[in-house]
CSV table of C-alpha atoms and ligand atoms in Angstrom, one decimal:
chain,number,residue,atom,x,y,z
T,1,MET,CA,-64.8,-47.9,63.9
T,2,LYS,CA,-64.3,-48.5,60.2
T,3,ILE,CA,-65.0,-51.8,58.2
T,4,ASN,CA,-62.9,-53.5,55.8
T,5,PRO,CA,-65.4,-53.8,52.7
T,6,ARG,CA,-62.3,-56.2,51.1
T,7,LYS,CA,-62.0,-58.7,54.4
T,8,LEU,CA,-66.3,-58.6,54.3
T,9,LYS,CA,-66.2,-60.6,51.2
T,10,ILE,CA,-67.0,-64.2,51.2
T,11,SER,CA,-65.1,-66.7,48.5
T,12,LEU,CA,-67.0,-67.9,45.9
T,13,SER,CA,-66.7,-71.4,48.2
T,14,LEU,CA,-67.9,-70.6,51.2
T,15,LYS,CA,-71.6,-68.7,49.6
T,16,ILE,CA,-71.3,-72.3,47.5
T,17,ILE,CA,-71.2,-73.6,50.8
T,18,LEU,CA,-74.0,-72.0,52.5
T,19,GLY,CA,-76.7,-72.4,49.5
T,20,MET,CA,-76.1,-75.9,49.9
T,21,ILE,CA,-76.7,-76.0,53.6
T,22,LEU,CA,-79.4,-73.7,53.3
T,23,GLY,CA,-80.9,-75.9,50.7
T,24,LEU,CA,-80.9,-78.9,53.1
T,25,GLY,CA,-82.3,-77.3,55.4
T,26,PHE,CA,-84.8,-76.1,53.2
T,27,GLY,CA,-85.3,-79.2,51.9
T,28,ILE,CA,-85.7,-80.6,55.1
T,29,PHE,CA,-88.4,-78.1,56.4
T,30,SER,CA,-90.4,-78.1,53.2
T,31,VAL,CA,-90.6,-82.3,53.7
T,32,THR,CA,-91.8,-82.2,57.2
T,33,PHE,CA,-94.3,-79.3,56.7
T,34,GLY,CA,-95.7,-80.7,53.3
T,35,LEU,CA,-94.2,-77.9,50.8
T,36,ALA,CA,-92.6,-80.6,49.1
T,37,ASN,CA,-94.7,-79.6,46.1
T,38,PHE,CA,-94.0,-76.0,46.4
T,39,VAL,CA,-90.4,-77.0,46.4
T,40,SER,CA,-90.5,-78.8,43.0
T,41,ASN,CA,-93.0,-76.3,41.1
T,42,TRP,CA,-91.4,-73.3,42.6
T,43,ILE,CA,-87.9,-74.0,43.5
T,44,ALA,CA,-86.4,-76.4,41.5
T,45,PRO,CA,-86.3,-74.9,38.3
T,46,ILE,CA,-83.9,-72.4,39.6
T,47,GLY,CA,-81.4,-75.0,40.3
T,48,GLU,CA,-82.5,-76.1,36.5
T,49,ILE,CA,-81.6,-72.8,34.8
T,50,PHE,CA,-78.4,-72.9,37.0
T,51,VAL,CA,-77.7,-76.6,35.6
T,52,ARG,CA,-79.2,-75.2,31.9
T,53,LEU,CA,-76.2,-72.6,31.8
T,54,LEU,CA,-73.9,-74.3,32.6
T,55,LYS,CA,-74.4,-77.0,30.2
T,56,MET,CA,-74.9,-74.3,27.6
T,57,LEU,CA,-71.3,-73.5,27.7
T,58,ALA,CA,-70.0,-76.8,27.6
T,59,ILE,CA,-70.0,-77.0,24.0
T,60,PRO,CA,-68.5,-73.7,23.3
T,61,ILE,CA,-65.9,-74.2,26.1
T,62,ILE,CA,-64.1,-77.6,24.2
T,63,LEU,CA,-64.8,-76.1,21.0
T,64,THR,CA,-62.9,-72.7,22.1
T,65,SER,CA,-60.5,-73.8,24.7
T,66,MET,CA,-59.4,-77.3,23.0
T,67,ILE,CA,-58.9,-76.3,19.6
T,68,LYS,CA,-56.9,-72.9,21.1
T,69,GLY,CA,-55.0,-75.4,23.6
T,70,ILE,CA,-53.7,-77.2,20.8
T,71,TYR,CA,-52.8,-75.0,18.4
T,72,ASP,CA,-51.0,-73.1,21.2
T,73,LEU,CA,-49.0,-76.3,21.7
T,74,ARG,CA,-47.0,-75.1,18.6
T,75,THR,CA,-45.9,-78.3,17.2
T,76,VAL,CA,-48.1,-81.8,16.5
T,77,LYS,CA,-45.4,-83.2,18.8
T,78,GLY,CA,-45.6,-81.4,21.9
T,79,LEU,CA,-49.4,-82.7,21.5
T,80,LYS,CA,-48.0,-86.8,20.7
T,81,LYS,CA,-46.4,-85.7,24.0
T,82,ILE,CA,-48.9,-84.9,25.8
T,83,ALA,CA,-52.0,-87.2,24.7
T,84,ILE,CA,-49.7,-90.1,25.6
T,85,SER,CA,-49.3,-89.5,29.0
T,86,VAL,CA,-52.9,-87.9,29.7
T,87,ILE,CA,-54.4,-90.9,28.3
T,88,SER,CA,-52.0,-93.2,30.1
T,89,PHE,CA,-53.2,-91.5,33.4
T,90,TYR,CA,-56.8,-91.4,32.8
T,91,LEU,CA,-55.8,-95.5,32.3
T,92,ILE,CA,-54.4,-96.3,35.2
T,93,THR,CA,-56.6,-94.3,37.5
T,94,THR,CA,-59.0,-96.2,36.2
T,95,ILE,CA,-58.0,-99.2,36.8
T,96,ILE,CA,-56.6,-98.6,40.2
T,97,ALA,CA,-60.1,-97.1,41.0
T,98,VAL,CA,-62.3,-100.5,39.6
T,99,SER,CA,-59.6,-102.5,41.2
T,100,ILE,CA,-60.2,-100.3,44.8
T,101,GLY,CA,-64.1,-101.1,44.2
T,102,VAL,CA,-63.4,-104.8,43.3
T,103,ILE,CA,-61.6,-104.9,47.1
T,104,PHE,CA,-64.0,-103.4,49.1
T,105,ALA,CA,-67.2,-104.9,47.5
T,106,ILE,CA,-65.1,-108.5,47.9
T,107,GLY,CA,-63.7,-108.0,51.5
T,108,LEU,CA,-67.1,-106.2,53.0
T,109,LYS,CA,-69.4,-108.6,51.0
T,110,PRO,CA,-72.2,-106.0,51.4
T,111,GLY,CA,-75.0,-108.5,48.9
T,112,GLU,CA,-74.6,-111.0,51.8
T,113,VAL,CA,-76.6,-108.9,54.5
T,114,PHE,CA,-79.4,-107.6,51.8
T,115,PRO,CA,-82.7,-109.4,52.9
T,116,GLU,CA,-84.4,-111.2,50.7
T,117,ASP,CA,-87.9,-110.1,51.3
T,118,LYS,CA,-86.6,-106.1,50.2
T,119,GLN,CA,-85.1,-107.5,46.8
T,120,GLN,CA,-87.9,-108.9,45.5
T,121,LEU,CA,-89.8,-105.6,46.3
T,122,LEU,CA,-87.2,-103.4,44.9
T,123,ILE,CA,-87.4,-105.9,41.2
T,124,GLN,CA,-90.9,-104.9,40.9
T,125,LYS,CA,-90.3,-101.6,41.6
T,126,TYR,CA,-87.3,-101.4,39.0
T,127,SER,CA,-89.8,-103.0,36.2
T,128,GLU,CA,-92.2,-100.8,37.1
T,129,LYS,CA,-89.4,-97.8,35.8
T,130,SER,CA,-87.3,-99.2,33.6
T,131,ASN,CA,-90.9,-99.5,31.9
T,132,GLU,CA,-91.4,-96.2,32.0
T,133,ASN,CA,-87.5,-95.6,30.5
T,134,PRO,CA,-86.6,-98.7,28.5
T,135,ILE,CA,-82.8,-98.9,29.0
T,136,GLU,CA,-80.7,-99.5,25.9
T,137,LYS,CA,-77.9,-102.5,25.8
T,138,GLN,CA,-75.4,-101.5,24.4
T,139,LYS,CA,-72.1,-103.3,22.7
T,140,PRO,CA,-68.5,-102.8,24.9
T,141,LEU,CA,-67.4,-100.8,21.8
T,142,GLN,CA,-70.3,-98.7,20.9
T,143,PHE,CA,-68.5,-96.0,22.3
T,144,LEU,CA,-65.5,-95.8,20.1
T,145,VAL,CA,-67.7,-95.7,16.8
T,146,ASP,CA,-69.3,-93.2,18.9
T,147,ILE,CA,-66.9,-91.2,19.1
T,148,VAL,CA,-66.3,-89.7,15.3
T,149,PRO,CA,-69.1,-87.2,14.6
T,150,ASP,CA,-70.8,-87.7,11.1
T,151,ASN,CA,-72.2,-84.3,10.9
T,152,ILE,CA,-70.6,-81.8,13.2
T,153,PHE,CA,-73.8,-79.2,13.2
T,154,SER,CA,-75.6,-82.3,14.6
T,155,ALA,CA,-73.2,-83.1,17.1
T,156,SER,CA,-72.4,-79.5,18.4
T,157,SER,CA,-76.6,-79.7,19.1
T,158,LYS,CA,-76.1,-81.9,20.7
T,159,ASN,CA,-74.2,-82.2,24.7
T,160,SER,CA,-74.4,-85.7,24.9
T,161,SER,CA,-71.7,-85.5,21.7
T,162,MET,CA,-69.3,-84.3,23.5
T,163,LEU,CA,-66.8,-87.0,22.6
T,164,GLN,CA,-67.7,-86.5,19.1
T,165,ILE,CA,-66.7,-82.5,19.3
T,166,ILE,CA,-63.4,-83.4,21.1
T,167,PHE,CA,-62.7,-85.6,18.5
T,168,PHE,CA,-63.5,-82.9,15.7
T,169,SER,CA,-61.5,-80.2,18.1
T,170,VAL,CA,-58.3,-82.2,18.6
T,171,LEU,CA,-58.4,-82.5,14.3
T,172,THR,CA,-59.2,-78.5,14.0
T,173,GLY,CA,-56.2,-78.3,16.4
T,174,ILE,CA,-53.7,-80.4,14.6
T,175,ALA,CA,-54.7,-78.8,11.1
T,176,ILE,CA,-54.4,-75.2,12.2
T,177,LEU,CA,-51.2,-76.4,13.8
T,178,SER,CA,-49.8,-78.5,10.4
T,179,LEU,CA,-50.7,-74.8,8.1
T,180,LYS,CA,-48.4,-72.1,7.7
T,181,GLU,CA,-49.2,-69.2,10.6
T,182,GLU,CA,-50.2,-66.5,8.3
T,183,LYS,CA,-52.5,-68.8,6.6
T,184,THR,CA,-54.3,-69.5,9.8
T,185,LYS,CA,-54.2,-66.2,11.3
T,186,SER,CA,-57.7,-64.7,11.2
T,187,VAL,CA,-59.0,-68.3,12.5
T,188,ARG,CA,-56.2,-67.8,15.7
T,189,LEU,CA,-57.7,-64.5,16.6
T,190,PHE,CA,-61.4,-65.1,16.2
T,191,ILE,CA,-60.5,-68.4,18.3
T,192,ASP,CA,-59.1,-66.6,20.7
T,193,SER,CA,-61.0,-63.6,21.7
T,194,ALA,CA,-64.2,-66.3,21.3
T,195,ASN,CA,-62.5,-68.6,24.2
T,196,ASP,CA,-62.3,-65.0,26.4
T,197,ILE,CA,-65.9,-64.6,26.2
T,198,VAL,CA,-66.6,-68.5,27.0
T,199,LEU,CA,-64.6,-67.5,29.8
T,200,LYS,CA,-66.4,-63.9,31.2
T,201,LEU,CA,-69.8,-66.0,30.4
T,202,VAL,CA,-68.2,-68.6,33.0
T,203,GLU,CA,-67.5,-66.0,35.6
T,204,ILE,CA,-71.0,-64.9,35.5
T,205,ILE,CA,-72.7,-67.7,35.4
T,206,MET,CA,-71.0,-69.1,38.4
T,207,SER,CA,-71.7,-65.4,40.0
T,208,PHE,CA,-75.1,-67.4,40.3
T,209,ALA,CA,-73.9,-70.7,41.6
T,210,PRO,CA,-74.9,-69.8,45.8
T,211,LEU,CA,-78.8,-69.7,44.5
T,212,GLY,CA,-78.5,-72.5,41.8
T,213,VAL,CA,-77.1,-75.0,43.9
T,214,PHE,CA,-79.8,-73.9,47.0
T,215,ALA,CA,-82.4,-74.4,44.3
T,216,LEU,CA,-80.8,-78.1,43.8
T,217,ILE,CA,-79.8,-79.5,46.9
T,218,ALA,CA,-83.7,-78.3,47.9
T,219,GLY,CA,-85.0,-80.7,44.9
T,220,VAL,CA,-83.0,-82.9,45.5
T,221,ILE,CA,-83.8,-83.6,49.0
T,222,CYS,CA,-87.5,-83.3,48.1
T,223,TYR,CA,-87.1,-85.4,45.3
T,224,ILE,CA,-85.5,-88.6,47.5
T,225,SER,CA,-88.1,-87.6,50.2
T,226,GLY,CA,-90.9,-88.0,48.0
T,227,GLU,CA,-89.9,-91.7,46.8
T,228,SER,CA,-89.6,-92.8,49.8
T,229,THR,CA,-92.8,-92.2,51.2
T,230,ASP,CA,-94.3,-96.3,50.6
T,231,GLY,CA,-91.3,-97.9,52.8
T,232,THR,CA,-88.7,-96.9,50.7
T,233,ILE,CA,-86.9,-95.6,54.4
T,234,ALA,CA,-86.6,-99.1,55.2
T,235,LEU,CA,-84.9,-100.0,51.9
T,236,LEU,CA,-82.6,-97.6,51.3
T,237,LYS,CA,-81.4,-99.1,55.4
T,238,SER,CA,-81.1,-102.4,53.5
T,239,LEU,CA,-79.4,-100.5,51.2
T,240,GLY,CA,-76.9,-98.3,53.3
T,241,PHE,CA,-74.2,-100.8,53.4
T,242,TYR,CA,-73.8,-101.1,49.9
T,243,ALA,CA,-73.5,-97.3,49.6
T,244,GLY,CA,-71.3,-97.6,52.4
T,245,CYS,CA,-69.4,-99.7,49.7
T,246,VAL,CA,-69.1,-97.2,47.3
T,247,ILE,CA,-68.8,-94.0,49.7
T,248,LEU,CA,-65.8,-95.8,51.2
T,249,GLY,CA,-63.8,-96.5,48.2
T,250,LEU,CA,-65.0,-93.5,46.9
T,251,LEU,CA,-62.6,-91.7,50.1
T,252,THR,CA,-59.7,-94.3,49.4
T,253,LEU,CA,-59.4,-91.9,46.5
T,254,ILE,CA,-59.8,-88.6,47.4
T,255,LEU,CA,-58.0,-88.9,50.4
T,256,ILE,CA,-55.3,-91.7,49.9
T,257,ILE,CA,-55.1,-92.1,45.9
T,258,TYR,CA,-55.4,-88.7,44.6
T,259,PRO,CA,-53.3,-87.1,47.2
T,260,ILE,CA,-50.1,-89.5,46.6
T,261,ILE,CA,-50.4,-89.4,43.0
T,262,LEU,CA,-50.1,-85.5,44.0
T,263,LYS,CA,-46.9,-85.3,46.4
T,264,LEU,CA,-45.3,-87.9,43.7
T,265,PHE,CA,-45.8,-86.3,40.7
T,266,SER,CA,-47.7,-83.0,40.9
T,267,LYS,CA,-45.4,-81.5,44.1
T,268,ILE,CA,-48.7,-79.2,44.2
T,269,ASN,CA,-49.1,-78.5,47.9
T,270,ILE,CA,-52.4,-81.0,48.5
T,271,LYS,CA,-53.7,-78.2,50.8
T,272,TYR,CA,-53.8,-75.9,48.1
T,273,PHE,CA,-54.7,-78.4,45.3
T,274,PHE,CA,-58.3,-78.8,47.2
T,275,LYS,CA,-59.1,-75.6,48.2
T,276,GLY,CA,-58.5,-74.3,45.2
T,277,ILE,CA,-61.2,-77.0,43.3
T,278,LEU,CA,-63.6,-76.5,45.7
T,279,PRO,CA,-66.1,-74.5,44.1
T,280,ALA,CA,-65.6,-77.1,41.1
T,281,GLN,CA,-66.4,-80.2,43.5
T,282,LEU,CA,-69.0,-78.2,45.2
T,283,THR,CA,-70.7,-77.7,41.9
T,284,ALA,CA,-70.0,-81.2,40.8
T,285,PHE,CA,-71.8,-82.6,44.0
T,286,SER,CA,-75.5,-80.4,43.1
T,287,THR,CA,-75.2,-81.0,39.5
T,288,SER,CA,-74.4,-84.7,39.2
T,289,SER,CA,-72.5,-83.9,35.9
T,290,SER,CA,-69.3,-83.7,35.2
T,291,ALA,CA,-70.3,-82.2,31.3
T,292,ALA,CA,-72.2,-78.7,33.0
T,293,THR,CA,-69.2,-78.6,36.0
T,294,LEU,CA,-66.5,-78.8,33.3
T,295,PRO,CA,-66.8,-74.5,32.8
T,296,VAL,CA,-66.2,-74.6,36.6
T,297,THR,CA,-63.2,-77.0,36.9
T,298,LYS,CA,-61.4,-75.1,34.4
T,299,LYS,CA,-62.0,-71.8,35.9
T,300,CYS,CA,-60.5,-73.7,39.2
T,301,VAL,CA,-57.2,-75.3,37.8
T,302,ASP,CA,-56.7,-72.3,35.1
T,303,GLN,CA,-57.2,-69.7,38.1
T,304,ASN,CA,-56.8,-70.9,41.3
T,305,LEU,CA,-54.0,-73.5,40.4
T,306,ASN,CA,-52.3,-71.8,38.2
T,307,THR,CA,-52.4,-74.3,35.6
T,308,ASP,CA,-51.0,-73.6,32.2
T,309,GLN,CA,-54.1,-72.9,29.9
T,310,ARG,CA,-53.1,-74.7,26.8
T,311,ILE,CA,-52.9,-78.2,28.8
T,312,SER,CA,-55.6,-77.7,31.1
T,313,SER,CA,-57.5,-77.0,27.6
T,314,PHE,CA,-56.3,-80.5,26.5
T,315,VAL,CA,-57.3,-82.3,29.9
T,316,LEU,CA,-59.6,-81.2,31.1
T,317,PRO,CA,-62.4,-82.0,28.2
T,318,ILE,CA,-61.5,-85.0,27.6
T,319,GLY,CA,-61.4,-85.9,31.2
T,320,ALA,CA,-64.4,-85.2,31.9
T,321,THR,CA,-66.0,-87.6,28.8
T,322,VAL,CA,-63.6,-90.0,29.5
T,323,ASN,CA,-62.1,-90.1,32.5
T,324,MET,CA,-64.3,-91.4,35.5
T,325,ASP,CA,-62.7,-93.1,38.3
T,326,GLY,CA,-65.9,-92.7,40.8
T,327,THR,CA,-68.1,-94.2,38.4
T,328,SER,CA,-65.9,-97.2,37.7
T,329,LEU,CA,-65.4,-97.5,41.6
T,330,TYR,CA,-69.3,-97.7,41.6
T,331,GLN,CA,-69.8,-99.7,38.6
T,332,ALA,CA,-67.5,-102.4,40.3
T,333,VAL,CA,-68.8,-102.4,44.0
T,334,ALA,CA,-72.7,-102.5,42.0
T,335,ALA,CA,-71.9,-105.1,40.0
T,336,VAL,CA,-70.4,-107.1,42.5
T,337,PHE,CA,-73.0,-106.3,45.3
T,338,ILE,CA,-75.3,-107.2,42.8
T,339,ALA,CA,-74.0,-110.8,42.0
T,340,GLN,CA,-73.9,-111.3,45.6
T,341,VAL,CA,-77.3,-110.2,45.9
T,342,PHE,CA,-78.8,-112.9,43.5
T,343,GLY,CA,-75.8,-115.5,45.7
T,344,MET,CA,-73.6,-115.6,42.3
T,345,ASP,CA,-69.9,-116.7,42.8
T,346,LEU,CA,-67.7,-114.7,40.6
T,347,GLY,CA,-64.5,-116.2,39.8
T,348,ILE,CA,-61.1,-114.8,39.1
T,349,MET,CA,-62.0,-114.0,35.2
T,350,GLU,CA,-65.2,-112.6,36.2
T,351,LEU,CA,-63.6,-110.3,38.4
T,352,LEU,CA,-61.1,-109.4,35.8
T,353,THR,CA,-63.8,-108.8,33.1
T,354,ILE,CA,-65.1,-106.9,35.3
T,355,ILE,CA,-62.5,-104.5,35.7
T,356,LEU,CA,-61.9,-104.5,32.5
T,357,THR,CA,-65.2,-103.7,31.5
T,358,ALA,CA,-66.1,-101.4,34.2
T,359,THR,CA,-63.0,-99.6,32.6
T,360,LEU,CA,-64.3,-99.1,29.3
T,361,ALA,CA,-67.9,-98.3,30.8
T,362,SER,CA,-66.7,-95.7,32.3
T,363,ILE,CA,-65.0,-94.3,29.2
T,364,GLY,CA,-68.3,-94.7,27.5
T,365,ALA,CA,-70.5,-92.8,29.8
T,366,ALA,CA,-72.2,-89.4,29.1
T,367,ALA,CA,-71.0,-86.9,31.8
T,368,VAL,CA,-74.5,-86.8,32.5
T,369,PRO,CA,-76.7,-87.3,36.1
T,370,GLY,CA,-77.3,-91.0,36.3
T,371,ALA,CA,-75.2,-92.3,32.9
T,372,GLY,CA,-73.4,-94.4,35.4
T,373,MET,CA,-75.9,-96.5,36.0
T,374,ILE,CA,-77.4,-96.9,32.4
T,375,ILE,CA,-74.3,-97.5,31.0
T,376,LEU,CA,-73.7,-100.7,34.3
T,377,LEU,CA,-75.6,-102.9,32.2
T,378,ILE,CA,-72.7,-103.3,29.6
T,379,VAL,CA,-70.7,-104.7,33.2
T,380,LEU,CA,-73.5,-106.5,34.3
T,381,ASN,CA,-73.9,-108.1,31.0
T,382,SER,CA,-70.1,-109.6,30.7
T,383,VAL,CA,-70.4,-112.0,33.1
T,384,ASN,CA,-74.0,-112.8,32.9
T,385,ILE,CA,-75.5,-110.6,36.1
T,386,PRO,CA,-79.1,-109.9,35.6
T,387,ALA,CA,-80.4,-106.9,34.7
T,388,GLU,CA,-83.0,-107.1,36.8
T,389,GLY,CA,-80.6,-106.6,39.6
T,390,LEU,CA,-80.3,-102.3,38.5
T,391,ALA,CA,-83.7,-102.3,40.7
T,392,LEU,CA,-81.3,-103.4,43.6
T,393,ILE,CA,-79.3,-100.1,43.6
T,394,PHE,CA,-81.8,-97.8,42.2
T,395,ALA,CA,-83.4,-95.9,45.2
T,396,VAL,CA,-79.7,-94.4,46.3
T,397,ASP,CA,-78.6,-94.1,43.1
T,398,ARG,CA,-78.7,-90.3,43.0
T,399,PRO,CA,-76.9,-89.7,46.3
T,400,LEU,CA,-74.2,-91.7,45.0
T,401,ASP,CA,-74.1,-90.4,41.7
T,402,MET,CA,-73.5,-86.5,43.5
T,403,LEU,CA,-69.7,-88.3,45.2
T,404,ARG,CA,-68.8,-90.1,42.4
T,405,THR,CA,-69.4,-87.0,40.2
T,406,THR,CA,-67.3,-84.8,42.9
T,407,VAL,CA,-64.3,-87.6,42.4
T,408,ASN,CA,-64.7,-88.0,38.3
T,409,ILE,CA,-63.6,-83.6,38.2
T,410,THR,CA,-61.1,-84.0,41.2
T,411,GLY,CA,-59.4,-86.7,39.0
T,412,ASP,CA,-59.4,-85.2,36.0
T,413,SER,CA,-57.8,-81.8,37.9
T,414,VAL,CA,-55.2,-84.0,39.6
T,415,CYS,CA,-54.6,-84.6,36.2
T,416,ALA,CA,-53.9,-81.2,34.9
T,417,VAL,CA,-51.9,-79.9,37.4
T,418,THR,CA,-49.7,-82.8,37.1
T,419,MET,CA,-49.2,-82.7,33.2
T,420,ASN,CA,-48.6,-79.0,34.7
T,421,ARG,CA,-45.8,-79.8,36.5
T,422,TYR,CA,-44.3,-82.1,33.4
T,423,PHE,CA,-45.3,-80.3,30.7
T,424,LYS,CA,-45.4,-76.4,31.7
T,425,ASP,CA,-41.7,-75.9,30.9
T,426,THR,CA,-41.7,-78.2,27.3
T,427,LEU,CA,-44.2,-75.5,25.6
T,428,GLY,CA,-42.1,-72.5,26.4
T,429,VAL,CA,-44.2,-69.2,26.7
V,1,LIG,N1,-72.6,-88.2,36.6
V,1,LIG,C1,-71.5,-88.8,36.3
V,1,LIG,C2,-71.2,-87.9,35.3
V,1,LIG,O1,-70.9,-86.8,34.9
V,1,LIG,C3,-71.6,-89.9,35.6
V,1,LIG,C4,-72.2,-91.1,36.7
V,1,LIG,O2,-71.5,-91.7,37.3
V,1,LIG,O3,-73.9,-90.9,36.4
V,1,LIG,O4,-69.8,-87.7,36.2
């Protein structure tokens, strides 16, 4: 019997899922048989290399795709229209996400079932941790100041300056658009080929995704279990209700809000959409970083969902850095949860302040693992919730980070396909 080799070709999504399942199995096996050290020494670094490879492309992809995306829009007027729509879309979905978080946390009251003795234990544990890694306090509008680079070369050398690179790219794109075409011809040619090269690099790196994801998941399992030995399992149980509340909110976004937006505005088939972005979701889940996932998100949105690359080049890099629906929802639940544990009553003004600051804080959060929790301090400060409260949620932050990052990049992709529907035809060929 002849076997058709094409039929044997497993899709990348399936390979990544397999890597994930094997990583989970291997992680549990290693913890059970005392191999956690082996995993952290010999397996986890492979995952780290994969994340580094993806992150390595974050700045090049913004610089090339975004400048190209903007001059390909042909007119500054076209750019203005898209920009206003994208920013409004991001703002509205973030506010919806935060509100869902507040509603769930108020309705389900996860903080009220939290045992007092555990509260003391966690606060003590956190103060040890925060002494190791002091968390800086930030002013709410600091993120606006931080958007403007004072030196483009130093900004390009840090992934944490992605917003500054976006700012520079948008301005450069506008400058190219405003000049006569023959004056910028060689720069355009250069950026066009650089863009092709970066996209090829994404493809090459993604072929290692199943192995990278395997190593990342096995590493995370050993890391979480390592933290759990001294009775933290009992603490994790107490946190289960809070984590459940965040997960319920995230599921509401993925299963209800996004499908409604897709159906009403993008007119795209919902199954087709989720199938198309699955590799990006799996990468976001494994890396906990929207920035590292950006090249994959772009590839999925462009190639699997047929989005005009001029639109995705503009929408996705901005989304990865400023649109974090999952993070903002999580911040709202966390703030209300911590207030409940400390027995604080939150009035309507406090809740509105949480909605406002969680929206701003998620815009300011860097697209890297754990950023949402650090920036949560702004939200806590705004309504005088004790910062020590971060201790309460520390232990379950990593798994929640994996989930909220998956939601973050899904929200960006929903925006990209929606904008594609409205603007593709107006841009011309
Ligand atoms: N890890 C998230 C992201 O990269 C941010 C966060 O919520 O910590 O999108």
